[in-house]
Short mmCIF file of C-alpha atoms in Angstrom, two decimals:
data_model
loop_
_atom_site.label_atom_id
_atom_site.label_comp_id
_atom_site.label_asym_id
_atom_site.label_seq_id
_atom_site.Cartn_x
_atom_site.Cartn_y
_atom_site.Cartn_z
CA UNK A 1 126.83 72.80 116.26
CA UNK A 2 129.29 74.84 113.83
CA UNK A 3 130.56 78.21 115.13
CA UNK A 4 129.90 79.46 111.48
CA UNK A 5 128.00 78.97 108.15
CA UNK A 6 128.51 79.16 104.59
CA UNK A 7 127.05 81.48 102.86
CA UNK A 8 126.68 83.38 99.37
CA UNK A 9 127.29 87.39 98.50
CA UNK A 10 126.08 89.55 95.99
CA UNK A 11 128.58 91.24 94.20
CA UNK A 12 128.31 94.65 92.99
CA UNK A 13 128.93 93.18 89.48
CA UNK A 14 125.55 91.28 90.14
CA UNK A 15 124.11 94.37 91.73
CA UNK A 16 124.75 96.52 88.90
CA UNK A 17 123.41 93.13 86.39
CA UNK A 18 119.93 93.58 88.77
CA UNK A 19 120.22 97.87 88.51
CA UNK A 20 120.31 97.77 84.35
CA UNK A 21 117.31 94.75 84.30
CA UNK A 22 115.32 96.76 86.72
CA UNK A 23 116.10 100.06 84.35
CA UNK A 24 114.95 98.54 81.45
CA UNK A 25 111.94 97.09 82.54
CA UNK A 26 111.16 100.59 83.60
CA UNK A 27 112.22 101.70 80.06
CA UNK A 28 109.83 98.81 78.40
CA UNK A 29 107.21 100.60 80.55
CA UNK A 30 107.43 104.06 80.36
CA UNK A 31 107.63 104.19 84.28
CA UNK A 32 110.58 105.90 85.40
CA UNK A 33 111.60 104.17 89.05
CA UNK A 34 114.11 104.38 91.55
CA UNK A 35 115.45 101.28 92.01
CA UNK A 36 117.80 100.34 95.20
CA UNK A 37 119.84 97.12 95.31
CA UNK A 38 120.78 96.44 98.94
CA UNK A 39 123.41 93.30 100.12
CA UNK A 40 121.67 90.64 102.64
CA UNK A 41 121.79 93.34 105.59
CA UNK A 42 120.13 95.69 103.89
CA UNK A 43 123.12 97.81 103.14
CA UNK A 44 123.51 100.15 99.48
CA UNK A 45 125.09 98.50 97.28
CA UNK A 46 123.71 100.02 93.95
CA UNK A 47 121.01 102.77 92.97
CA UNK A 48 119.74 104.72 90.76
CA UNK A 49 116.63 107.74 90.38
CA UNK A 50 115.83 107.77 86.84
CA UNK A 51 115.44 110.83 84.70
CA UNK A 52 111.10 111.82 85.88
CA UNK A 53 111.15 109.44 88.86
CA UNK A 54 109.71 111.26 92.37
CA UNK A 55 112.25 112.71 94.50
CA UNK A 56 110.61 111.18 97.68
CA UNK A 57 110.67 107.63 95.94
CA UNK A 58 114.48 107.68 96.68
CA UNK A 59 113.47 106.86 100.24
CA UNK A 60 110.58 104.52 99.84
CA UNK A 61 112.61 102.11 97.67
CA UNK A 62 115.53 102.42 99.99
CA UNK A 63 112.99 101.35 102.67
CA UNK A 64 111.87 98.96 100.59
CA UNK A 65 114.56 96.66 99.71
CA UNK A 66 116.09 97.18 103.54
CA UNK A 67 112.51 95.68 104.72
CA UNK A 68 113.15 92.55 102.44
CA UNK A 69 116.46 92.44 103.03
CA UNK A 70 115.08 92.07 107.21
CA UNK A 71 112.26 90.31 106.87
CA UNK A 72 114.21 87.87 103.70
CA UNK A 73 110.36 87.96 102.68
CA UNK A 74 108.77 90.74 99.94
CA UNK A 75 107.64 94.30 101.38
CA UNK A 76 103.62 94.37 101.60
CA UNK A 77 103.24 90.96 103.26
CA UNK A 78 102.44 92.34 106.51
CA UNK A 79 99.05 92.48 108.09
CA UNK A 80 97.67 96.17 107.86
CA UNK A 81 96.98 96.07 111.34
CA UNK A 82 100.99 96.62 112.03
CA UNK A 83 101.98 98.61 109.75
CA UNK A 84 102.45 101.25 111.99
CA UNK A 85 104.04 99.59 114.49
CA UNK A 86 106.48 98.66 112.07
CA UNK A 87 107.55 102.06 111.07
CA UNK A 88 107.34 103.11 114.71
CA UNK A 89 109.41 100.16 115.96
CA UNK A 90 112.43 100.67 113.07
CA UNK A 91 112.03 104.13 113.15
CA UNK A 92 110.79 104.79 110.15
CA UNK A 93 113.46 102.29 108.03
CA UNK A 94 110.78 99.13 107.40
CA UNK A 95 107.77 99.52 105.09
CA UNK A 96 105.03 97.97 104.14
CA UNK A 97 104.52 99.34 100.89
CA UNK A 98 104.77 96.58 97.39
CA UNK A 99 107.72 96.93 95.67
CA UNK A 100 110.81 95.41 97.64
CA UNK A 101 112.02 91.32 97.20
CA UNK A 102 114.80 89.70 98.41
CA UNK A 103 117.41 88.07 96.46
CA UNK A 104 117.42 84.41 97.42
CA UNK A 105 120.13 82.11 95.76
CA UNK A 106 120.09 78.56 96.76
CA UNK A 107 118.29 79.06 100.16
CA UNK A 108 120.46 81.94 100.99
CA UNK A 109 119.39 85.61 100.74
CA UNK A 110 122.03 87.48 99.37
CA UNK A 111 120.34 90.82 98.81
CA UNK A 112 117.31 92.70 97.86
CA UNK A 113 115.65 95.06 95.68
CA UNK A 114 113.91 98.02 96.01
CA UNK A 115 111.71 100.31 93.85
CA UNK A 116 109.23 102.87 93.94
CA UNK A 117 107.79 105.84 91.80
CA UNK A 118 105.09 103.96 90.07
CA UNK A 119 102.22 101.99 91.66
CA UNK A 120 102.83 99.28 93.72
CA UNK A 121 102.17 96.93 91.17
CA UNK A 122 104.51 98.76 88.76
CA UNK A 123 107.07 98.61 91.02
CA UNK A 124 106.54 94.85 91.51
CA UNK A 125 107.08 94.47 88.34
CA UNK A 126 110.08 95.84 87.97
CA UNK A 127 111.78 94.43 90.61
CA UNK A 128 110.96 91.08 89.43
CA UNK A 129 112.86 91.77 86.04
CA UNK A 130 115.70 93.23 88.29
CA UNK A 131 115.69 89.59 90.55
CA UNK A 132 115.69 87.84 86.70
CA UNK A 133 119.16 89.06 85.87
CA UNK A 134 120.53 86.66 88.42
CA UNK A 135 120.79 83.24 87.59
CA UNK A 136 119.73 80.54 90.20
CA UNK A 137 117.67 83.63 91.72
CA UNK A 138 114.04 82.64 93.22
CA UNK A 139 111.67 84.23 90.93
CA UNK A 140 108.71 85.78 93.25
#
């Protein structure tokens, strides 16, 4: 067994290639979003609250793309029945809410996305159109 692995990294030129995709689906819409790009641990790497998007929304698509950044799985997957416990557990940084997708490139998960300020569905949405603007990326 290896002491290591190879693996692939978003860069913030990619993160920023997902942050304008993800804004102009919202455009296209007429749903302004906050949309958070996170790296494979979950960390910022990009973000943005567009003009009308809620002020609390900053958070929930933080949470977001840091739960499918964890889980390398979308946000909303879990059974209701723990959705508390996951909130508890993380202390308050995993969600359950639609809206957050992980960036997977070959088999690897090199980041995630994150938005929220429409409905769950809306948010979806857009962070499918943000995941588009990388090639190779698994559509979801």
């Amino acid at each position: 067994m290896s002491d290591f692995v190879a693996s692939f990294k978003l860069t913030h030129a990619g993160a920023l290639k997902m942050l304008n995709a993800g804004i102009a689906k919202a455009l296209e819409m007429k749903q302004p979003q906050c949309i958070t790009i996170t790296d494979d641990g979950g960390h910022l790497m990009a973000f943005v609250r567009m003009d009308g998007a809620k002020v609390l929304s900053i958070d929930s698509s933080r949470k977001k793309a840091m739960s499918a950044a964890s889980a390398r799985a979308p946000s909303g997957q879990a059974h209701a029945a723990v959705e508390i416990k996951l909130a508890l557990a993380t202390d308050g940084k995993l969600t359950n809410l639609l809206g957050g997708l992980p960036v997977i490139v070959d088999g690897h998960v090199i980041g995630a996305v994150g938005v929220g300020s429409g409905t769950g569905e809306q948010d979806l949405e857009v962070a499918k159109a943000a995941i588009a603007a990388i090639p190779g990326a698994k559509q979801h």
